[in-house]
Amino acid sequence: MSTDAVTDAGADLDAIVVGAGFAGLYMLHRLRGMGLTARVYEAADGVGGTWFWNAYPGARCDIESLEYSYQFDEALQQEWIWTERYAAQPEILAYLEHVADRFDLRRDIRFGARVVSAVFDEGAALWTVALDGGERATARWCVMATGSLSSSNLPAVPGLETFEGLVCHTGRWPRSGVDFSGRRVAVIGTGSSAIQAIPEIARQAARLTVFQRTATYSVPAGNAPLDPEVQRRVKADYRAFRLRNSLMPIGADFDHRDVSALAVPPADRDAEYEARWRRGGACFAAAFNDLVISEEANRTAADFVRAKIRAIVTDPVTAEALSPGHTFGCKRLCLDTGYYETFNRPNVRLVDVNRAPIEAILPEGLKAGGEVHAVDIIVFATGFDALTGALDRIDIRGRGGLRLKDKWAEGARTYLGLQSEGFPNLFTITGPQSPSVFTNMVPSIEQHVDFIADCIAHMRERGFRSVEPHRPAEDAWVEHVGAIAAATLYPTCNSWYLGANIPGKPRVILAHLGFPTYVERCRDVVAKGYEGFTFA
Ligand code: NA7
């Protein structure tokens, strides 16, 4: 493929970026600012990534909008006005479209361009990236901005292809929307996406049947219009606000309380949970400092939520089925707006697939536990092949033709979640074993993009052609990430954090727990001349 500029390296471009979500857009902006030629390939027809695809009813961020936004440009963060405490999908998508226009990014983005392979040429130290249409381009650096939760998981239910109604997945929502009014609907799954969609669908549908495999802990989001005064106060010193957040455990203000749940009398403990339940939001999980460390502490939060479910849901059998039995918070805590209340509606029914497994999809609906549920629409809210799924879908080959997928067959192996040994000049933004999904994603993305851009600048200044991690540094990082998780309760659930939602996927923790410690470590690595990386 020909381009206007041929780089010093004789490649079509200096850098290729895959994906035009939060990560890809900022990466492009940084690369351009460094005077590099860069192009973004994006499979969708527009920018937005996650926020392009997850357009299901009720889709909303569960980090507060004043925090879930870019901070790299002061004018941008001042001018954009958020309207709600938690922004809904259309507002975030509009924000990202605004960013693309404001920084004139679209001229270097190719839409409708799905990358199918990326192959490293060792002699030239260049990546060749190929699209599904057969086009190719070469570049020195290849940056995967492919998202942590972008490869949707559609379970292989027998007979799916025979269904005569509409099938949709929350993570690949039809652009034209779905009209549920008067329809009989099945929702499979009860994770974050389902919990947001179910109350909205129930309001429109004639009948809604929810197929649940694992009951979910959910707390009220407490969404509301954003008080202009709060917004004004934050913007008066946005920099200080961001700095404060960056020092918090997951890089967002959850009002962390550094007290053990077992160190306070039960009545005070419940009063703290109650206050946070009323306030709404993920701050509930930050009520005490040992909820994901001590089983006994954890039980106090779990019991509180279970009591809430029993108080909200009028049918005791349904309330019992909706009450989770696993460790609180080791699957992602959900934030909802009337989720449990929805099961009091006469048009909503819960089916526990542990008692009544989904056996098949028929032309007229689903068969579960011997019963046929006739439906017009099936919504799969069955999540994603998290963190590695989007990379696995691309045939990525490094030195000696090594396939990334093969290297990661027993679990992802990276250094800092940024690079994997044997794949020089290939970077992953918020890749596996970085803090990513355990943080506020936007600051995490910015931190990674800045690291990558600075590393590229470092290479150019010194005339290096390639960078990759040193094997011992990578091994030590993999062990470090695993050891942190092993000291918590996270390994006790079948969560997507561990890859446990995907049949056959190795069960290893896929993200680093702790944001400030990670950022500190990255700074230290740079200060020590990119310790653990090998330049050539
Ligand atoms: P999640 O959180 O992975 O939820 C998926 C749900 O689908 C969950 O309840 C799963 O049950 C269920 N599931 C998955 N496969 C099946 C099959 N085969 N049968 C029945 N039920 C199934 O994905 P979401 O999209 O809700 O949220 C992902 C993240 O996106 C979210 O945390 C935010 O960060 C944004 P399981 O719990 O695995 O038993």
XYZ file of C-alpha atoms and ligand atoms in Angstrom:
575
model
C 0.000 0.000 0.000
C 1.437 3.399 -0.832
C 1.346 6.448 1.372
C 2.493 9.995 0.820
C 5.339 9.808 3.260
C 8.042 7.186 3.357
C 9.746 7.080 6.727
C 13.455 6.980 7.510
C 13.115 3.250 7.929
C 11.703 2.853 4.417
C 8.333 1.884 5.825
C 4.936 3.222 4.818
C 4.454 4.768 8.236
C 6.332 5.289 11.457
C 3.564 3.782 13.529
C 0.381 1.798 13.094
C -2.239 1.883 15.813
C -5.022 -0.689 15.946
C -8.280 0.626 17.395
C -9.860 4.074 17.672
C -11.261 4.069 21.186
C -9.944 6.147 24.084
C -6.515 4.511 23.671
C -6.084 4.730 19.911
C -7.259 8.327 19.662
C -4.830 9.636 22.256
C -1.988 7.484 20.861
C -2.508 8.996 17.421
C -2.540 12.486 18.874
C 0.744 11.878 20.740
C 2.491 10.275 17.751
C 1.493 13.121 15.493
C 2.688 15.626 18.071
C 6.105 13.973 17.858
C 6.177 14.549 14.103
C 5.648 10.881 13.265
C 3.506 9.499 10.486
C 0.843 7.294 11.998
C -2.352 5.617 10.976
C -5.121 4.064 13.012
C -7.013 1.051 11.691
C -10.474 0.669 13.174
C -12.891 -2.141 12.365
C -15.957 -0.044 13.228
C -17.404 2.724 11.106
C -16.705 5.336 13.739
C -14.513 6.219 16.694
C -15.326 5.143 20.227
C -14.240 1.519 20.659
C -16.179 0.121 23.621
C -18.464 3.132 23.519
C -19.186 2.625 19.848
C -20.221 -1.010 20.234
C -21.882 -1.185 23.662
C -24.912 0.845 22.701
C -27.452 -1.359 24.488
C -30.243 0.340 26.450
C -29.016 1.580 29.816
C -25.307 1.457 28.857
C -23.513 3.794 31.170
C -20.054 4.202 32.656
C -19.702 3.311 36.326
C -16.848 5.722 36.963
C -18.017 9.297 37.522
C -17.906 11.390 34.354
C -15.639 14.116 35.726
C -13.056 11.380 36.276
C -13.732 9.218 33.214
C -12.306 11.634 30.669
C -8.980 12.707 29.192
C -6.723 15.039 31.115
C -4.005 15.520 28.484
C -5.460 18.792 27.258
C -6.567 21.449 29.728
C -8.796 23.278 27.233
C -10.576 20.029 26.361
C -11.301 19.131 29.956
C -12.518 22.647 30.640
C -14.811 22.979 27.649
C -16.591 19.627 27.741
C -19.695 19.743 29.925
C -20.871 16.473 31.452
C -24.568 16.302 32.193
C -24.831 13.326 34.570
C -22.913 11.882 37.500
C -22.326 8.785 35.346
C -22.307 9.448 31.637
C -24.503 7.288 29.426
C -23.054 5.652 26.321
C -24.360 8.286 23.830
C -22.728 11.094 25.821
C -19.344 9.331 26.019
C -19.508 8.522 22.325
C -20.326 12.181 21.565
C -17.330 13.192 23.705
C -14.990 10.894 21.761
C -16.377 12.174 18.469
C -15.727 15.690 19.703
C -12.138 14.727 20.589
C -11.628 13.212 17.134
C -12.856 16.419 15.493
C -11.164 18.838 17.858
C -7.744 17.304 17.235
C -8.461 16.580 13.574
C -7.771 12.889 14.110
C -10.086 11.370 11.511
C -7.813 12.072 8.556
C -5.395 9.447 9.897
C -8.014 6.857 10.817
C -9.172 4.186 8.420
C -12.639 3.015 9.412
C -14.150 -0.330 8.483
C -10.599 -1.695 8.488
C -10.210 -4.926 10.447
C -6.623 -5.922 11.106
C -6.139 -9.654 10.666
C -2.380 -10.024 11.042
C 0.730 -8.238 12.215
C 4.058 -9.812 11.309
C 7.498 -8.661 12.406
C 10.328 -8.612 9.882
C 13.465 -9.090 11.953
C 15.904 -7.910 9.285
C 14.203 -4.585 8.701
C 12.809 -4.304 12.246
C 9.411 -3.449 10.767
C 5.871 -4.629 11.318
C 3.637 -5.523 8.376
C -0.008 -5.147 9.246
C -2.655 -6.709 6.997
C -6.362 -5.916 6.768
C -9.131 -8.387 6.052
C -9.448 -6.956 2.541
C -5.820 -7.910 1.836
C -4.260 -4.432 2.104
C -0.958 -4.165 3.927
C 1.151 -1.430 5.451
C 4.537 -1.412 7.138
C 5.676 0.549 10.153
C 8.439 0.548 12.735
C 6.058 0.565 15.673
C 2.778 -1.249 16.061
C 0.525 -0.248 18.931
C -2.420 -2.426 19.897
C -5.159 -0.150 21.227
C -7.600 -3.003 20.885
C -9.362 -2.670 24.242
C -9.594 -4.830 27.338
C -13.221 -5.819 26.848
C -13.802 -5.767 23.116
C -13.856 -9.366 21.944
C -17.417 -10.396 22.682
C -18.175 -13.842 24.067
C -21.050 -15.605 22.318
C -21.544 -19.001 23.959
C -21.948 -21.928 21.605
C -25.562 -22.826 22.365
C -26.787 -25.574 20.047
C -29.401 -24.434 17.567
C -28.574 -20.718 17.727
C -28.574 -20.514 13.930
C -32.119 -21.895 13.791
C -33.662 -19.092 15.866
C -36.248 -17.167 13.861
C -36.206 -14.003 15.955
C -33.520 -11.399 16.573
C -30.257 -12.262 18.326
C -28.033 -9.511 19.698
C -25.019 -9.214 21.961
C -24.684 -6.221 24.291
C -21.083 -5.747 23.167
C -22.043 -5.611 19.462
C -25.302 -3.727 19.669
C -27.106 -3.129 16.330
C -26.474 0.448 15.145
C -30.131 0.891 14.314
C -31.164 0.050 17.888
C -33.656 -2.596 18.983
C -37.332 -1.962 19.635
C -38.454 -4.173 22.516
C -41.977 -2.808 22.776
C -44.550 -5.560 23.003
C -41.923 -8.244 22.384
C -41.027 -11.380 24.346
C -37.389 -11.089 25.297
C -34.723 -13.370 26.787
C -31.604 -11.945 28.375
C -28.762 -14.391 29.002
C -26.283 -13.262 31.648
C -26.429 -11.062 34.721
C -23.108 -9.151 34.649
C -22.689 -5.367 34.466
C -24.158 -5.066 30.974
C -27.231 -7.161 31.767
C -27.795 -5.311 35.011
C -27.905 -2.014 33.159
C -30.025 -3.324 30.285
C -32.572 -5.432 32.180
C -34.519 -2.572 33.871
C -34.719 -0.703 30.543
C -35.803 -3.739 28.545
C -38.355 -4.751 31.196
C -40.063 -1.361 30.859
C -40.594 -1.872 27.130
C -41.028 -5.605 26.641
C -44.238 -7.573 26.936
C -42.306 -10.286 28.758
C -38.723 -10.580 29.888
C -37.057 -13.807 30.963
C -33.615 -13.473 32.530
C -31.345 -16.518 32.386
C -28.909 -16.333 35.270
C -25.806 -18.487 35.786
C -24.257 -16.562 38.670
C -26.188 -14.128 40.842
C -24.555 -10.717 41.003
C -23.688 -8.247 43.721
C -25.021 -4.906 42.627
C -25.348 -1.613 44.475
C -27.356 1.439 43.449
C -25.476 3.709 41.062
C -27.135 6.806 42.443
C -26.994 8.406 39.039
C -28.354 11.945 38.825
C -27.894 15.115 36.800
C -24.443 16.496 37.519
C -24.625 19.521 39.776
C -23.126 22.442 37.781
C -21.591 23.732 40.990
C -19.718 20.437 41.529
C -18.511 20.583 37.935
C -17.392 24.203 38.334
C -15.499 23.386 41.523
C -13.638 20.474 39.947
C -12.785 22.494 36.857
C -11.476 25.369 38.979
C -8.465 23.151 39.656
C -8.854 20.086 37.488
C -5.150 19.352 37.668
C -5.206 18.965 41.455
C -8.349 16.817 41.217
C -6.632 14.472 38.735
C -3.509 14.332 40.846
C -5.486 13.365 43.948
C -7.240 10.620 42.005
C -3.985 9.269 40.624
C -2.871 8.530 44.174
C -5.969 6.464 44.946
C -5.877 2.655 44.760
C -7.719 2.357 41.492
C -7.108 5.864 40.251
C -10.637 7.030 40.952
C -12.233 8.635 43.968
C -14.141 5.867 45.726
C -13.671 7.433 49.145
C -11.372 4.666 50.370
C -11.476 4.130 54.089
C -8.349 2.677 55.608
C -10.092 0.718 58.359
C -10.720 -3.019 58.702
C -14.363 -4.090 58.536
C -13.627 -6.205 61.604
C -12.273 -3.312 63.628
C -15.629 -1.599 64.055
C -18.768 -2.730 65.934
C -21.351 -4.441 63.677
C -23.836 -1.567 64.028
C -21.246 1.008 62.922
C -20.163 -1.229 60.086
C -23.702 -1.560 58.788
C -24.211 2.187 59.194
C -21.180 2.726 56.949
C -22.524 0.291 54.338
C -25.949 1.902 54.548
C -24.535 5.394 54.037
C -22.606 4.248 50.989
C -25.583 2.288 49.629
C -27.614 5.497 49.820
C -24.879 7.640 48.288
C -24.603 5.164 45.435
C -21.649 4.056 43.388
C -18.600 1.844 43.672
C -17.594 3.642 46.867
C -19.533 0.851 48.567
C -16.617 -1.510 47.928
C -14.164 0.971 49.454
C -15.992 1.126 52.810
C -13.245 -0.923 54.479
C -9.702 -1.801 53.526
C -9.892 -5.582 53.782
C -13.008 -6.540 51.834
C -11.038 -8.351 49.120
C -8.393 -9.654 51.495
C -10.188 -11.190 54.474
C -12.994 -13.712 54.049
C -14.516 -12.653 57.339
C -14.507 -8.981 56.375
C -15.843 -9.893 52.973
C -18.793 -11.746 54.482
C -19.971 -8.572 56.218
C -20.377 -6.780 52.876
C -21.890 -9.859 51.222
C -24.421 -10.258 54.049
C -25.382 -6.598 53.829
C -26.125 -6.810 50.096
C -27.989 -10.101 50.476
C -30.189 -8.535 53.161
C -30.910 -5.651 50.771
C -31.924 -8.093 48.043
C -34.320 -9.871 50.428
C -35.787 -6.512 51.432
C -36.258 -5.337 47.837
C -37.461 -8.474 46.046
C -40.935 -9.469 47.175
C -40.980 -13.111 46.025
C -38.726 -15.015 48.472
C -37.816 -17.702 45.933
C -36.671 -15.085 43.411
C -34.869 -13.145 46.145
C -33.005 -16.282 47.144
C -32.046 -17.023 43.542
C -30.810 -13.430 43.078
C -28.632 -13.635 46.193
C -25.011 -14.299 45.317
C -23.120 -16.954 47.217
C -19.600 -16.159 46.050
C -17.038 -13.734 47.439
C -18.225 -10.128 47.372
C -16.314 -8.026 44.814
C -14.192 -10.759 43.284
C -16.353 -10.472 40.216
C -16.766 -6.868 39.220
C -19.196 -5.066 41.517
C -22.135 -3.853 39.441
C -23.895 -0.514 39.749
C -27.553 -0.469 38.876
C -30.627 1.650 38.626
C -33.520 -0.456 39.862
C -32.085 -3.874 38.967
C -33.400 -5.952 41.866
C -36.691 -3.977 41.845
C -37.223 -5.059 38.240
C -37.879 -8.620 39.432
C -41.011 -7.389 41.221
C -42.594 -6.578 37.865
C -45.241 -9.028 36.703
C -43.690 -9.244 33.218
C -40.235 -10.354 34.464
C -39.138 -13.861 35.324
C -35.813 -15.242 36.517
C -34.541 -18.629 35.380
C -31.573 -20.098 37.233
C -29.655 -22.019 34.572
C -27.913 -24.072 37.229
C -31.289 -25.663 37.940
C -32.635 -25.376 34.412
C -29.658 -25.425 32.013
C -30.105 -23.907 28.574
C -30.250 -27.018 26.420
C -30.872 -25.571 22.994
C -32.123 -22.651 20.994
C -35.125 -23.517 18.878
C -36.694 -21.577 16.007
C -39.286 -20.202 18.472
C -37.141 -19.597 21.562
C -35.010 -21.293 24.198
C -35.292 -24.662 25.826
C -34.062 -24.705 29.419
C -34.583 -27.479 31.963
C -37.074 -29.113 29.612
C -39.239 -25.978 29.354
C -39.603 -24.040 26.106
C -39.522 -20.248 26.511
C -40.998 -18.734 23.357
C -39.293 -15.391 22.642
C -38.913 -12.879 19.820
C -35.519 -11.480 20.842
C -32.514 -13.080 22.565
C -30.035 -10.690 24.138
C -26.675 -12.220 24.943
C -25.204 -10.199 27.800
C -22.502 -12.825 28.097
C -19.467 -10.592 28.293
C -16.075 -10.718 26.677
C -12.919 -12.709 26.183
C -11.224 -10.122 28.375
C -7.785 -8.638 27.893
C -6.330 -11.254 25.562
C -9.325 -11.899 23.282
C -8.870 -8.970 20.925
C -5.149 -9.718 20.543
C -5.797 -13.427 19.978
C -8.089 -12.608 17.065
C -5.141 -11.045 15.218
C -2.421 -13.332 13.884
C 0.495 -11.625 15.611
C 3.933 -13.038 14.791
C 7.153 -11.814 16.317
C 10.776 -12.851 16.006
C 11.305 -16.202 14.318
C 7.622 -16.347 13.351
C 6.617 -16.874 17.004
C 2.845 -16.514 17.404
C 1.733 -14.386 20.338
C -1.208 -16.726 20.853
C 1.169 -19.700 21.153
C 3.479 -17.880 23.503
C 0.469 -17.091 25.685
C -1.073 -20.566 25.485
C -0.558 -21.101 29.235
C -1.439 -17.484 30.082
C -0.385 -13.999 28.983
C 3.267 -13.102 29.548
C 4.193 -9.436 29.453
C 6.489 -6.934 31.038
C 4.403 -4.198 32.692
C 1.503 -5.150 30.424
C 3.212 -3.066 27.739
C 5.297 -5.515 25.741
C 6.029 -9.220 25.410
C 9.502 -10.614 24.777
C 9.971 -11.779 21.180
C 7.673 -9.053 19.833
C 9.930 -6.021 19.407
C 8.303 -2.618 18.862
C 4.842 -4.051 19.564
C 3.060 -2.276 22.397
C -0.248 -3.047 24.069
C -2.149 -0.157 25.652
C -3.624 -1.370 28.963
C -2.492 -4.844 27.977
C -2.707 -7.977 30.120
C -0.896 -7.683 33.464
C -1.161 -3.907 33.571
C -3.677 -2.398 36.036
C -6.242 -1.754 33.254
C -9.620 -3.138 34.345
C -8.825 -2.677 38.030
C -8.599 1.084 37.480
C -10.322 4.057 35.973
C -9.466 3.138 32.376
C -8.947 6.624 30.950
C -6.053 7.729 33.196
C -4.571 4.234 32.797
C -4.740 4.616 29.037
C -3.124 8.049 29.171
C -0.333 6.743 31.387
C 0.381 3.908 28.932
C 0.210 6.117 25.857
C 2.634 8.558 27.462
C 4.983 5.718 28.385
C 4.931 4.362 24.833
C 5.371 7.795 23.238
C 8.300 8.578 25.550
C 9.888 5.205 24.811
C 9.610 5.842 21.076
C 11.153 9.299 21.566
C 13.965 7.675 23.545
C 14.621 5.272 20.662
C 14.653 8.012 18.060
C 17.031 10.188 20.045
C 19.492 7.316 20.339
C 18.975 5.774 16.931
C 17.588 2.459 18.245
C 15.576 0.345 15.835
C 13.932 -1.994 18.285
C 12.814 -2.425 21.865
C 11.515 -5.467 23.695
C 11.532 -6.763 27.241
C 14.363 -8.760 28.647
C 13.096 -12.294 29.466
C 14.048 -12.283 33.179
C 12.252 -8.942 33.639
C 9.150 -10.370 31.990
C 9.253 -13.549 34.080
C 9.614 -11.522 37.262
C 6.681 -9.289 36.265
C 4.384 -12.241 35.544
C 5.261 -13.700 38.928
C 4.786 -10.349 40.672
C 1.295 -9.812 39.211
C 0.280 -13.346 40.202
C 1.680 -12.970 43.714
C -0.286 -9.775 44.365
C -3.524 -11.449 43.304
C -2.742 -14.595 45.293
C -2.745 -12.520 48.468
C -6.356 -11.463 47.797
C -9.720 -13.167 47.399
C -9.808 -12.567 43.620
C -8.725 -16.127 42.755
C -11.799 -17.522 44.548
C -14.356 -16.723 41.793
C -14.808 -17.749 38.191
C -14.388 -14.209 36.925
C -13.236 -12.806 33.614
C -10.354 -11.212 35.558
C -9.010 -14.776 35.592
C -10.216 -15.768 32.129
C -12.580 -18.205 33.854
C -15.620 -17.157 31.799
C -14.144 -18.570 28.580
C -14.064 -22.359 28.214
C -10.474 -23.586 27.871
C -8.829 -20.245 28.677
C -5.932 -20.574 31.131
C -6.893 -19.466 34.613
C -4.459 -16.686 35.475
C -5.022 -13.200 36.782
C -5.015 -10.828 33.814
C -4.501 -7.478 35.511
C -2.171 -5.907 38.056
C -3.816 -4.873 41.297
C -2.921 -1.338 42.263
C -2.567 1.793 40.168
C -0.261 4.192 42.093
C 2.284 1.443 42.801
C 2.270 0.511 39.130
C 2.765 4.091 37.952
C 5.608 4.435 40.439
C 7.181 1.265 39.085
C 6.963 2.544 35.493
C 8.607 5.821 36.528
C 11.348 3.887 38.227
C 11.905 1.724 35.140
C 12.326 4.852 33.000
C 14.567 6.550 35.569
C 16.841 3.515 35.441
C 17.200 3.795 31.657
C 14.226 1.590 30.792
C 15.283 -1.172 33.119
C 14.122 -4.561 31.883
C 13.862 -3.450 28.244
C 16.470 -4.298 25.609
C 17.153 -1.774 22.860
C 18.973 -2.569 19.641
P -19.708 -10.159 32.320
O -19.504 -9.365 33.535
O -18.660 -11.138 31.932
O -21.113 -10.872 32.450
C -21.482 -11.897 31.591
C -22.659 -12.623 32.152
O -23.040 -13.641 31.254
C -22.355 -13.294 33.471
O -23.480 -13.232 34.268
C -22.048 -14.711 33.038
O -22.222 -15.666 34.039
C -23.059 -14.890 31.949
N -22.704 -15.954 31.025
C -21.592 -16.065 30.280
N -21.626 -17.176 29.545
C -22.788 -17.784 29.837
C -23.406 -18.979 29.403
N -22.799 -19.790 28.537
N -24.624 -19.305 29.921
C -25.212 -18.500 30.807
N -24.675 -17.350 31.263
C -23.475 -17.003 30.784
O -19.898 -9.220 31.047
P -20.600 -7.805 30.973
O -20.721 -7.440 29.552
O -21.823 -7.781 31.788
O -19.593 -6.851 31.677
C -18.224 -6.833 31.279
C -17.551 -5.595 31.742
O -17.783 -4.585 30.769
C -18.018 -4.961 32.978
O -17.518 -5.508 34.122
C -17.568 -3.542 32.819
O -16.205 -3.444 33.122
C -17.753 -3.308 31.390
P -20.986 -16.091 34.988
O -20.825 -14.959 35.970
O -19.776 -16.217 34.091
O -21.388 -17.356 35.586
